JSON list of C-alpha atoms in Angstrom, two decimals:
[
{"chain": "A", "resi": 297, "resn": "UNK", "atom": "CA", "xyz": [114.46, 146.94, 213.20]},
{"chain": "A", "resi": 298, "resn": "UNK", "atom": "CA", "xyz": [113.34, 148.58, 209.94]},
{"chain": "A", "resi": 299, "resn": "UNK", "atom": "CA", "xyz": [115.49, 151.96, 208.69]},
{"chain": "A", "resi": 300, "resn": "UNK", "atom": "CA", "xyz": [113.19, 153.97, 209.72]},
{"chain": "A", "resi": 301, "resn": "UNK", "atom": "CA", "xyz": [113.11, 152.28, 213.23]},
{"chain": "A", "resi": 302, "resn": "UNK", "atom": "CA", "xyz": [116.80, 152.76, 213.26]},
{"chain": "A", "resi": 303, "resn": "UNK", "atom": "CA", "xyz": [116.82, 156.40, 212.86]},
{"chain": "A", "resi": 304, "resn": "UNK", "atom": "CA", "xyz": [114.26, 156.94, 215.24]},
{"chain": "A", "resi": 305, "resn": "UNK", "atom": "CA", "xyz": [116.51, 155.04, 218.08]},
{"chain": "A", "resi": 306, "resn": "UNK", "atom": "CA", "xyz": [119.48, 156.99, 216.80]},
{"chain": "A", "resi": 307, "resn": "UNK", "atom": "CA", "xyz": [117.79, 160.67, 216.64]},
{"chain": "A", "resi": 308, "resn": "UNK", "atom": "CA", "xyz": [115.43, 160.16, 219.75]},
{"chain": "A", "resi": 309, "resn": "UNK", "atom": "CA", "xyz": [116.63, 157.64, 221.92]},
{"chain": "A", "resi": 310, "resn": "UNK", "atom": "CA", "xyz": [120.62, 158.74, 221.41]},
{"chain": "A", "resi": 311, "resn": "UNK", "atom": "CA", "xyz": [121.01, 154.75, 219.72]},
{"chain": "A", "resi": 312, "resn": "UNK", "atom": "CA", "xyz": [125.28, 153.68, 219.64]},
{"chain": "A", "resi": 313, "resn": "UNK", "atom": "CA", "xyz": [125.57, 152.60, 215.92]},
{"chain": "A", "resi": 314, "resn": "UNK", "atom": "CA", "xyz": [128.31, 149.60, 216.16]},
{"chain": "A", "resi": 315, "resn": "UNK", "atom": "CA", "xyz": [128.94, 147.81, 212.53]},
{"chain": "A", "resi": 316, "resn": "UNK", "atom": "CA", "xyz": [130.51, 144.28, 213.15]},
{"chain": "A", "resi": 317, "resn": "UNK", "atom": "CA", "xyz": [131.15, 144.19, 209.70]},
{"chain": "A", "resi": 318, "resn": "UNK", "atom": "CA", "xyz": [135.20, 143.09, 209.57]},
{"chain": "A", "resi": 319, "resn": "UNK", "atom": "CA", "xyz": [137.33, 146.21, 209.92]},
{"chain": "A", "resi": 320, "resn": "UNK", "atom": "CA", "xyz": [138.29, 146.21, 206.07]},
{"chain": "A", "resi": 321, "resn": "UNK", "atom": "CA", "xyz": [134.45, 146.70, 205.38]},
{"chain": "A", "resi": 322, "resn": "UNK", "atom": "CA", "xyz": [133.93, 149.49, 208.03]},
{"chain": "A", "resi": 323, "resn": "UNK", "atom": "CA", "xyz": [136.82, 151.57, 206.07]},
{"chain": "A", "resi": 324, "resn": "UNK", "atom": "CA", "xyz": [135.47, 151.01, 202.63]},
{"chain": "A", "resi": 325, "resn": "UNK", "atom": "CA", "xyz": [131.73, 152.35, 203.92]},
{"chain": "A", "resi": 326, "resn": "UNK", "atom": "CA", "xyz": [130.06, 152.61, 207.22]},
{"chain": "A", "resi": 327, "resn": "UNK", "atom": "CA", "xyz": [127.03, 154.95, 208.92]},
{"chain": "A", "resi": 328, "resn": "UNK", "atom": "CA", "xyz": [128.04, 158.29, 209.79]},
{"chain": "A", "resi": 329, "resn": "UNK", "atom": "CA", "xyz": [128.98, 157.88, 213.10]},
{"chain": "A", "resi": 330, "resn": "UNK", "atom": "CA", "xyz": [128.98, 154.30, 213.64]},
{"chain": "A", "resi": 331, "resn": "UNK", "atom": "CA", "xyz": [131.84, 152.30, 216.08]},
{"chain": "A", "resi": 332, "resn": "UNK", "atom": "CA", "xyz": [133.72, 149.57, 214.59]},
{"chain": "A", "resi": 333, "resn": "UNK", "atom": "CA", "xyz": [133.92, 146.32, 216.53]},
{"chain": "A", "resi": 334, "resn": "UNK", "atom": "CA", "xyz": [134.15, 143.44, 214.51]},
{"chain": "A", "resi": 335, "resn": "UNK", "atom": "CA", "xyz": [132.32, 140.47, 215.41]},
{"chain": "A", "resi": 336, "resn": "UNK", "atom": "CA", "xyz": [135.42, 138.38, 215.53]},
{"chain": "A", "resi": 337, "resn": "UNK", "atom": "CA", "xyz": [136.87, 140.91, 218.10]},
{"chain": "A", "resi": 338, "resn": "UNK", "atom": "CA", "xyz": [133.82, 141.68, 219.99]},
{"chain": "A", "resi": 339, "resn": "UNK", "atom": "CA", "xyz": [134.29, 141.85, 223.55]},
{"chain": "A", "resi": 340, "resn": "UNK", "atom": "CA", "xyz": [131.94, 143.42, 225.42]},
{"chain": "A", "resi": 341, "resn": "UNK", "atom": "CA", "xyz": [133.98, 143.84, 228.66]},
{"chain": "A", "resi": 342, "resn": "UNK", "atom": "CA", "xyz": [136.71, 145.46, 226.52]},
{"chain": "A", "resi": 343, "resn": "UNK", "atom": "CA", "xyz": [135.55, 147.62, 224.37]},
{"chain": "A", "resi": 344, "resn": "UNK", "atom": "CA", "xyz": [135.13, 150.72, 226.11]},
{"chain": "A", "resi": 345, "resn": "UNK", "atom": "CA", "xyz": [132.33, 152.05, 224.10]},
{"chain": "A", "resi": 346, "resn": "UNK", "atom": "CA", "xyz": [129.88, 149.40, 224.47]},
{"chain": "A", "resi": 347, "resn": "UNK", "atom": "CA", "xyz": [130.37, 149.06, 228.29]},
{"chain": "A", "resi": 348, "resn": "UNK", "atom": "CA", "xyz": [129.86, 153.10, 228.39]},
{"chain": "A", "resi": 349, "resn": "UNK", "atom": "CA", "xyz": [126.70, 152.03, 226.43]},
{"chain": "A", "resi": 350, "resn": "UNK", "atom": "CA", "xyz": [124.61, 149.71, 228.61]},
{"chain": "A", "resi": 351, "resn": "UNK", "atom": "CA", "xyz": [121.74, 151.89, 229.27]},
{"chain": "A", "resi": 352, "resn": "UNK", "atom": "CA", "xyz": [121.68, 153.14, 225.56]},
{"chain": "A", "resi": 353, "resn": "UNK", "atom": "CA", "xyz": [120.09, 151.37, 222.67]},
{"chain": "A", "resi": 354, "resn": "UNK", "atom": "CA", "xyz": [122.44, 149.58, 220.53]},
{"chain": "A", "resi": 355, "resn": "UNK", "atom": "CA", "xyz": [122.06, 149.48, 216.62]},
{"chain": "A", "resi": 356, "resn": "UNK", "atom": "CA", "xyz": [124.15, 146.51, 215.03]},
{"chain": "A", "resi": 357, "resn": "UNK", "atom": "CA", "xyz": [124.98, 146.99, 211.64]},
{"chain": "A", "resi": 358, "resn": "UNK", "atom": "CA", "xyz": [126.92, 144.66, 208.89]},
{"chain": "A", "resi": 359, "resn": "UNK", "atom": "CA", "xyz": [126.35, 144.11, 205.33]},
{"chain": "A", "resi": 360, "resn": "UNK", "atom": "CA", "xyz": [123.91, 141.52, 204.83]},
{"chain": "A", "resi": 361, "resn": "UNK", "atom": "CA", "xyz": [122.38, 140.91, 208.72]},
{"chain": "A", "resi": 362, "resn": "UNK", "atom": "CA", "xyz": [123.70, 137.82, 209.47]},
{"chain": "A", "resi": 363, "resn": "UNK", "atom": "CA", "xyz": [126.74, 139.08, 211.58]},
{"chain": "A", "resi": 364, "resn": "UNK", "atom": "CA", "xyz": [124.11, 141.74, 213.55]},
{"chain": "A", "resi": 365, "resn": "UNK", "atom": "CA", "xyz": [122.34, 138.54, 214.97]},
{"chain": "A", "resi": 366, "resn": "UNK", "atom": "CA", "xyz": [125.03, 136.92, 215.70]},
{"chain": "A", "resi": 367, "resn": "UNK", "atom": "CA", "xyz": [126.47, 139.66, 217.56]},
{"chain": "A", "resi": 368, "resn": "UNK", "atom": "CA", "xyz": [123.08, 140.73, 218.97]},
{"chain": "A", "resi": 369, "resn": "UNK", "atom": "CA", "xyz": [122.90, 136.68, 220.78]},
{"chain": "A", "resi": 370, "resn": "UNK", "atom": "CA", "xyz": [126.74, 137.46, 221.76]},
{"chain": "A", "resi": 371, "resn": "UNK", "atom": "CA", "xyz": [126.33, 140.90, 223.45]},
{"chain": "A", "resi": 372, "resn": "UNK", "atom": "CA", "xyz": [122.62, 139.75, 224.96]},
{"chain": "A", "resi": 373, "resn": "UNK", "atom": "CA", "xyz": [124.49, 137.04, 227.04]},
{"chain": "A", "resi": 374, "resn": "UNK", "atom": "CA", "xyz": [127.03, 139.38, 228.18]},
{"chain": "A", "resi": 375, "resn": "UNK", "atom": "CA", "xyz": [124.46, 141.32, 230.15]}
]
């Protein structure tokens, strides 16, 4: 989704923000708000905010997109 998108799912729609962006990225600079949960340690069933989150939008976040579509493929075949 575009920026503009984004901010619309997060303001209207009450959007979780996760960055999958390795944890030493997430401290340097992540969204206001935003849940770390690095790709390599994403685990839908565990991570208590994303199971919380199944009837809320999801916005993926890392630094270049790559890692947001990967995640996005891992979290769709979780359910």
């Amino acid at each position: 989704v575009s920026p503009a998108q984004a901010t619309q799912l997060i303001n209207r729609e009450d959007a979780l923000v996760v960055d999958v962006s390795p944890a030493a990225d997430f401290s340097k600079a992540h969204i206001l708000g935003s849940v770390s949960a690095p790709l390599s340690e994403l685990d839908p069933e565990k991570h208590k905010q994303l199971s919380k989150a199944k009837e809320r939008p999801i916005v993926l976040v890392c630094r270049a997109g790559q890692t947001a579509h990967e995640a996005a493929a891992k979290l769709k075949k979780a359910g």
